[in-house]
Tab-separated table of C-alpha atoms in Angstrom:
chain	number	residue	atom	x	y	z
A	87	MET	CA	-11.840	24.978	16.150
A	88	ALA	CA	-10.233	21.551	15.738
A	89	GLU	CA	-12.136	18.693	14.168
A	90	THR	CA	-13.236	15.405	15.695
A	91	CYS	CA	-10.552	12.784	16.230
A	92	ASP	CA	-9.865	10.383	13.378
A	93	SER	CA	-10.070	6.821	14.680
A	94	ASN	CA	-7.017	5.915	12.586
A	95	ASN	CA	-4.591	8.046	14.620
A	96	LYS	CA	-2.281	5.124	15.236
A	97	VAL	CA	0.883	5.711	13.251
A	98	ILE	CA	4.147	4.883	14.988
A	99	ARG	CA	7.640	5.741	13.794
A	100	GLU	CA	10.901	4.588	15.330
A	101	TYR	CA	14.526	5.494	14.659
A	102	HIS	CA	16.871	2.491	14.880
A	103	HIS	CA	20.626	2.051	14.545
A	104	ASP	CA	20.691	-1.723	15.027
A	105	ALA	CA	18.385	-4.664	14.346
A	106	SER	CA	16.125	-4.099	17.382
A	107	PHE	CA	13.264	-3.290	15.023
A	108	MET	CA	12.941	-6.945	14.002
A	109	SER	CA	10.707	-7.567	17.043
A	110	ARG	CA	8.196	-4.906	16.000
A	111	CYS	CA	6.063	-7.177	13.833
A	112	ASP	CA	5.042	-9.003	16.996
A	113	ILE	CA	4.786	-5.912	19.240
A	114	PHE	CA	2.831	-3.467	17.080
A	115	THR	CA	-0.440	-5.271	16.468
A	116	ASP	CA	-2.835	-2.327	16.706
A	117	VAL	CA	-1.358	0.423	14.544
A	118	THR	CA	-2.363	1.634	11.107
A	119	GLU	CA	1.220	2.137	9.925
A	120	TYR	CA	4.712	1.470	11.251
A	121	GLN	CA	7.524	3.677	9.973
A	122	LEU	CA	11.113	2.524	10.431
A	123	CYS	CA	13.877	5.108	10.054
A	124	LEU	CA	17.400	3.772	9.675
A	125	ALA	CA	19.577	6.027	11.820
A	126	TYR	CA	21.471	7.500	10.169
A	127	ALA	CA	23.080	8.161	6.786
A	128	GLY	CA	25.852	10.749	6.987
A	129	GLU	CA	28.289	12.663	4.818
A	130	SER	CA	31.152	15.117	5.318
A	131	GLY	CA	29.837	18.178	3.479
A	132	LYS	CA	30.119	17.002	-0.119
A	133	GLY	CA	26.892	14.990	-0.252
A	134	LYS	CA	28.451	11.539	-0.470
A	135	PHE	CA	26.169	9.689	1.935
A	136	GLU	CA	27.072	6.416	3.619
A	137	PRO	CA	25.134	4.295	6.132
A	138	LYS	CA	26.115	4.958	9.746
A	139	TRP	CA	23.825	2.337	11.229
A	140	ASP	CA	25.020	-1.144	12.195
A	141	THR	CA	25.699	-2.407	8.670
A	142	ASP	CA	27.093	-5.704	9.977
A	143	ASN	CA	23.598	-6.655	11.126
A	144	VAL	CA	21.217	-4.246	9.382
A	145	THR	CA	21.716	-5.504	5.849
A	146	PRO	CA	19.578	-5.218	2.710
A	147	GLN	CA	18.567	-8.840	3.259
A	148	LEU	CA	17.398	-8.066	6.808
A	149	ILE	CA	15.269	-5.127	5.626
A	150	GLU	CA	13.733	-7.311	2.941
A	151	GLN	CA	12.952	-9.995	5.528
A	152	PHE	CA	11.508	-7.405	7.921
A	153	LYS	CA	9.125	-6.194	5.233
A	154	LEU	CA	8.074	-9.760	4.495
A	155	ASN	CA	7.475	-10.386	8.212
A	156	CYS	CA	5.384	-7.223	8.496
A	157	ASP	CA	3.349	-8.205	5.452
A	158	ALA	CA	2.718	-11.668	6.892
A	159	SER	CA	1.518	-10.153	10.190
A	160	GLY	CA	-0.656	-7.538	8.470
A	161	LEU	CA	1.426	-4.567	9.655
A	162	PRO	CA	1.663	-1.796	7.016
A	163	VAL	CA	5.273	-0.581	6.967
A	164	LYS	CA	7.434	2.078	5.345
A	165	VAL	CA	11.213	2.201	5.663
A	166	PHE	CA	13.114	5.492	5.525
A	167	VAL	CA	16.771	6.380	5.507
A	168	SER	CA	17.193	9.285	7.924
A	169	ILE	CA	19.864	11.805	6.974
A	170	GLY	CA	21.479	14.046	9.566
A	171	GLY	CA	21.104	12.941	13.147
A	172	ASP	CA	24.189	14.021	15.068
A	173	ASP	CA	25.942	15.207	11.905
A	174	PRO	CA	25.621	18.935	11.110
A	175	PHE	CA	24.437	20.110	7.714
A	176	LYS	CA	27.261	22.037	6.115
A	177	VAL	CA	27.941	22.834	2.490
A	178	ALA	CA	30.817	24.957	1.266
A	179	ALA	CA	29.954	28.179	-0.548
A	180	GLY	CA	29.633	27.398	-4.237
A	181	GLY	CA	29.312	23.682	-3.553
A	182	ALA	CA	25.530	23.319	-3.651
A	183	ASP	CA	25.277	21.807	-7.139
A	184	ASP	CA	27.920	19.178	-6.400
A	185	TRP	CA	26.282	18.404	-3.047
A	186	VAL	CA	22.882	17.818	-4.667
A	187	LEU	CA	24.363	15.631	-7.407
A	188	ASN	CA	26.409	13.534	-4.992
A	189	ALA	CA	23.584	13.238	-2.462
A	190	THR	CA	21.047	12.218	-5.086
A	191	THR	CA	23.410	9.624	-6.558
A	192	THR	CA	24.502	8.017	-3.282
A	193	LEU	CA	21.062	8.021	-1.657
A	194	HIS	CA	19.462	6.674	-4.844
A	195	HIS	CA	21.855	3.731	-4.674
A	196	MET	CA	21.213	3.239	-0.937
A	197	ILE	CA	17.433	3.339	-1.395
A	198	ASN	CA	17.554	0.670	-4.090
A	199	GLU	CA	20.035	-1.504	-2.209
A	200	TYR	CA	18.196	-1.467	1.138
A	201	HIS	CA	14.602	-1.663	-0.178
A	202	ILE	CA	13.873	1.804	1.245
A	203	ASP	CA	10.679	3.754	0.591
A	204	GLY	CA	11.941	7.299	1.172
A	205	ILE	CA	14.180	9.711	3.035
A	206	ASP	CA	13.775	11.525	6.328
A	207	VAL	CA	15.467	14.934	6.681
A	208	ASN	CA	16.556	15.103	10.311
A	209	TYR	CA	19.229	17.768	10.816
A	210	THR	CA	19.234	19.423	14.234
A	211	THR	CA	22.429	21.410	13.575
A	212	ILE	CA	22.552	23.436	10.354
A	213	GLN	CA	25.766	25.330	9.652
A	214	CYS	CA	24.796	27.348	6.601
A	215	ASN	CA	22.277	29.987	5.619
A	216	GLN	CA	18.620	29.347	4.929
A	217	THR	CA	18.888	29.659	1.147
A	218	LEU	CA	21.655	27.084	0.879
A	219	PHE	CA	19.838	24.565	3.075
A	220	VAL	CA	16.543	25.008	1.246
A	221	ASN	CA	18.089	24.766	-2.221
A	222	CYS	CA	20.160	21.681	-1.380
A	223	ILE	CA	17.374	19.669	0.274
A	224	LYS	CA	14.809	20.777	-2.299
A	225	GLY	CA	17.165	19.706	-5.085
A	226	LEU	CA	17.787	16.368	-3.359
A	227	ILE	CA	14.097	15.545	-2.880
A	228	LYS	CA	13.284	16.630	-6.437
A	229	GLY	CA	16.160	14.569	-7.854
A	230	LEU	CA	15.156	11.453	-5.949
A	231	ARG	CA	11.514	11.825	-6.950
A	232	GLU	CA	12.537	12.005	-10.598
A	233	ALA	CA	14.918	9.048	-10.280
A	234	LEU	CA	12.411	6.939	-8.340
A	235	CYS	CA	9.192	8.050	-10.024
A	236	THR	CA	7.818	4.511	-10.324
A	237	THR	CA	8.521	3.337	-6.776
A	238	GLY	CA	6.189	5.486	-4.663
A	239	PHE	CA	9.053	7.488	-3.145
A	240	VAL	CA	8.083	9.525	-0.063
A	241	ALA	CA	9.911	12.135	2.004
A	242	SER	CA	9.549	13.337	5.570
A	243	LEU	CA	10.816	16.293	7.576
A	244	ALA	CA	11.826	16.298	11.253
A	245	PRO	CA	11.945	19.916	12.489
A	246	ASP	CA	12.378	21.006	16.090
A	247	ALA	CA	11.735	24.262	17.932
A	248	ALA	CA	15.152	25.679	17.015
A	249	THR	CA	15.242	24.766	13.314
A	250	ASN	CA	11.622	24.998	12.190
A	251	GLU	CA	11.118	28.707	11.463
A	252	THR	CA	14.513	29.353	9.889
A	253	PHE	CA	15.039	26.185	7.872
A	254	TYR	CA	12.316	23.535	7.660
A	255	LEU	CA	9.267	25.711	7.174
A	256	PRO	CA	10.874	27.750	4.344
A	257	LEU	CA	11.876	24.426	2.742
A	258	TYR	CA	8.322	23.125	3.012
A	259	ARG	CA	6.909	26.309	1.511
A	260	SER	CA	9.344	26.192	-1.398
A	261	ILE	CA	8.299	22.770	-2.722
A	262	ASP	CA	5.188	20.895	-3.762
A	263	ASN	CA	3.690	20.010	-0.369
A	264	SER	CA	2.486	16.650	-1.694
A	265	TRP	CA	6.143	15.569	-1.753
A	266	ILE	CA	6.155	15.485	2.058
A	267	GLY	CA	4.186	12.560	3.467
A	268	THR	CA	5.102	12.956	7.145
A	269	VAL	CA	6.246	15.795	9.393
A	270	VAL	CA	7.699	14.795	12.764
A	271	PHE	CA	7.940	17.609	15.281
A	272	GLN	CA	10.832	16.623	17.546
A	273	CYS	CA	9.375	18.150	20.685
A	274	PHE	CA	12.156	16.945	23.006
A	275	VAL	CA	14.713	19.207	21.296
A	276	ASP	CA	14.958	22.804	22.573
A	277	PHE	CA	11.400	22.989	23.933
A	278	GLU	CA	10.811	25.925	26.298
A	279	PRO	CA	7.276	26.316	27.712
A	280	LEU	CA	5.822	29.801	27.409
A	281	ASP	CA	4.247	29.273	30.815
A	282	PRO	CA	6.393	27.061	33.103
A	283	ASN	CA	3.305	26.379	35.210
A	284	ARG	CA	1.375	25.001	32.228
A	285	PRO	CA	3.879	22.964	30.169
A	286	VAL	CA	1.280	20.650	28.622
A	287	GLU	CA	-0.691	23.580	27.242
A	288	SER	CA	2.526	25.176	25.967
A	289	LEU	CA	3.555	22.026	24.114
A	290	VAL	CA	0.058	21.543	22.695
A	291	ARG	CA	0.000	25.146	21.436
A	292	GLN	CA	3.414	24.693	19.831
A	293	VAL	CA	2.324	21.563	17.979
A	294	GLU	CA	-0.941	23.205	16.924
A	295	LYS	CA	1.174	25.908	15.305
A	296	ILE	CA	3.117	23.209	13.444
A	297	VAL	CA	-0.149	21.646	12.243
A	298	GLY	CA	-1.251	25.010	10.883
A	299	GLU	CA	2.052	25.667	9.148
A	300	TYR	CA	2.450	22.249	7.507
A	301	ASP	CA	-1.014	22.416	6.068
A	302	TYR	CA	-1.121	19.924	3.190
A	303	TYR	CA	-4.316	17.981	3.856
A	304	ASP	CA	-2.852	14.529	3.202
A	305	SER	CA	0.317	14.824	5.296
A	306	LYS	CA	0.752	13.057	8.629
A	307	ILE	CA	1.927	14.985	11.700
A	308	LEU	CA	3.692	12.943	14.382
A	309	LEU	CA	4.816	14.079	17.811
A	310	GLY	CA	8.457	13.106	18.159
A	311	TYR	CA	10.011	11.862	21.380
A	312	SER	CA	13.001	9.819	22.566
A	313	ALA	CA	13.393	6.583	24.485
A	314	ILE	CA	16.838	7.750	25.620
A	315	LYS	CA	16.793	9.212	29.132
A	316	GLU	CA	19.445	11.846	28.357
A	317	ASP	CA	16.966	13.486	25.962
A	318	TRP	CA	14.333	14.024	28.674
A	319	ASN	CA	15.688	17.246	30.198
A	320	LYS	CA	13.268	19.425	28.213
A	321	VAL	CA	10.189	17.192	27.930
A	322	SER	CA	9.398	14.509	30.509
A	323	PRO	CA	7.529	11.315	29.487
A	324	PRO	CA	4.302	12.400	31.287
A	325	LEU	CA	4.385	15.782	29.526
A	326	PHE	CA	4.789	14.092	26.144
A	327	PHE	CA	2.049	11.553	26.886
A	328	LEU	CA	-0.516	14.133	28.027
A	329	ALA	CA	0.186	16.450	25.082
A	330	LEU	CA	-0.162	13.571	22.613
A	331	ASN	CA	-3.489	12.550	24.138
A	332	ARG	CA	-4.904	16.043	23.654
A	333	LEU	CA	-3.501	16.527	20.181
A	334	VAL	CA	-4.758	13.324	18.561
A	335	HIS	CA	-8.263	14.147	19.776
A	336	SER	CA	-8.188	17.705	18.501
A	337	TRP	CA	-6.351	17.504	15.189
A	338	PRO	CA	-7.083	14.676	12.715
A	339	ARG	CA	-3.711	15.107	10.991
A	340	VAL	CA	-1.841	14.380	14.223
A	341	LYS	CA	-1.649	10.668	13.547
A	342	GLY	CA	0.540	9.370	16.345
A	343	ALA	CA	4.077	9.366	17.667
A	344	SER	CA	7.698	9.032	16.627
A	345	VAL	CA	10.259	7.605	19.043
A	346	LYS	CA	14.034	7.835	18.811
A	347	VAL	CA	15.021	4.355	19.991
A	348	ILE	CA	18.430	3.818	18.323
A	349	SER	CA	18.789	0.481	20.156
A	350	ASP	CA	16.665	-1.497	22.610
A	351	THR	CA	19.918	-2.175	24.470
A	352	TYR	CA	20.102	1.304	25.967
A	353	ALA	CA	16.644	2.736	25.365
A	354	PHE	CA	15.086	3.617	28.730
A	355	ILE	CA	11.532	2.874	27.577
A	356	PRO	CA	11.005	-0.887	27.036
A	357	PRO	CA	9.879	-1.583	23.469
A	358	THR	CA	6.680	-3.316	24.584
A	359	TRP	CA	5.600	-0.144	26.398
A	360	ILE	CA	5.592	2.017	23.279
A	361	PRO	CA	2.490	0.529	21.576
A	362	LYS	CA	0.698	0.419	24.928
A	363	LEU	CA	1.433	4.097	25.599
A	364	LEU	CA	0.327	5.014	22.083
A	365	SER	CA	-2.922	3.097	22.499
A	366	LEU	CA	-3.569	4.882	25.796
A	367	ALA	CA	-2.758	8.248	24.274
A	368	VAL	CA	-5.329	7.810	21.507
A	369	SER	CA	-7.993	6.528	23.888
A	370	ASP	CA	-10.917	8.628	25.101
A	371	ALA	CA	-10.412	12.376	24.934
A	372	GLY	CA	-10.301	13.968	28.347
A	373	LYS	CA	-9.393	10.713	30.073
A	374	TYR	CA	-6.167	12.307	31.259
A	375	PRO	CA	-5.873	15.736	32.914
């Protein structure tokens, strides 16, 4: 049986490509932590990562200023570089060691340059076997932890229904679970309700399974969604909202929501709605059907 809701279930994460996140210090006034993921860092199969976000505007100086603004407004913040996104994960046979070395080196530099707190592993397309994926990402996280041992480095995973069992869960089980601070279940990717007549219950059951699998007591579980309308074909906004409401009141480690924004310019959910929806979702249990 699930435990009583933790009153601090107000963590929000957003994925941004441009500088839209600069308004968040004023918008998110009632959350316990704001997580910004820079979307995305990519590479071509050899591990040499480069920023793919809007580097003309999202500069190291802007990230530094954003952190200062958040501190001044009392908003706890962590900044991640998200690797993957639309890029597939692919490593040539025999190239794992070089991939890990290159990835660790380039991401280490990026983390220091952009005042970043950690990495987010967010591959939805993985074009290699389980062992290769697990060994490469495990080696990357381990290498960055060793290189950044004094900076409070954190890592997060972003599995979905299609990639969890084959790739992300074996990765999680192969490493020290304390290395993973946040797990975002991207529910809008490849979700298929077991009972089409009860989609909320199906989504809740699926996330409950994730909570049980990623069982380190101190990790945060977030329900991942998208502000981009084209991503809504599997999970509608009401379905996401109702499932989140039930989950945060049943499972203390479900701390809130993650939203793929990319840019306020073409996000279909206005940015000011996101904190309001989150606050509603963590309101009284049973308030929504």
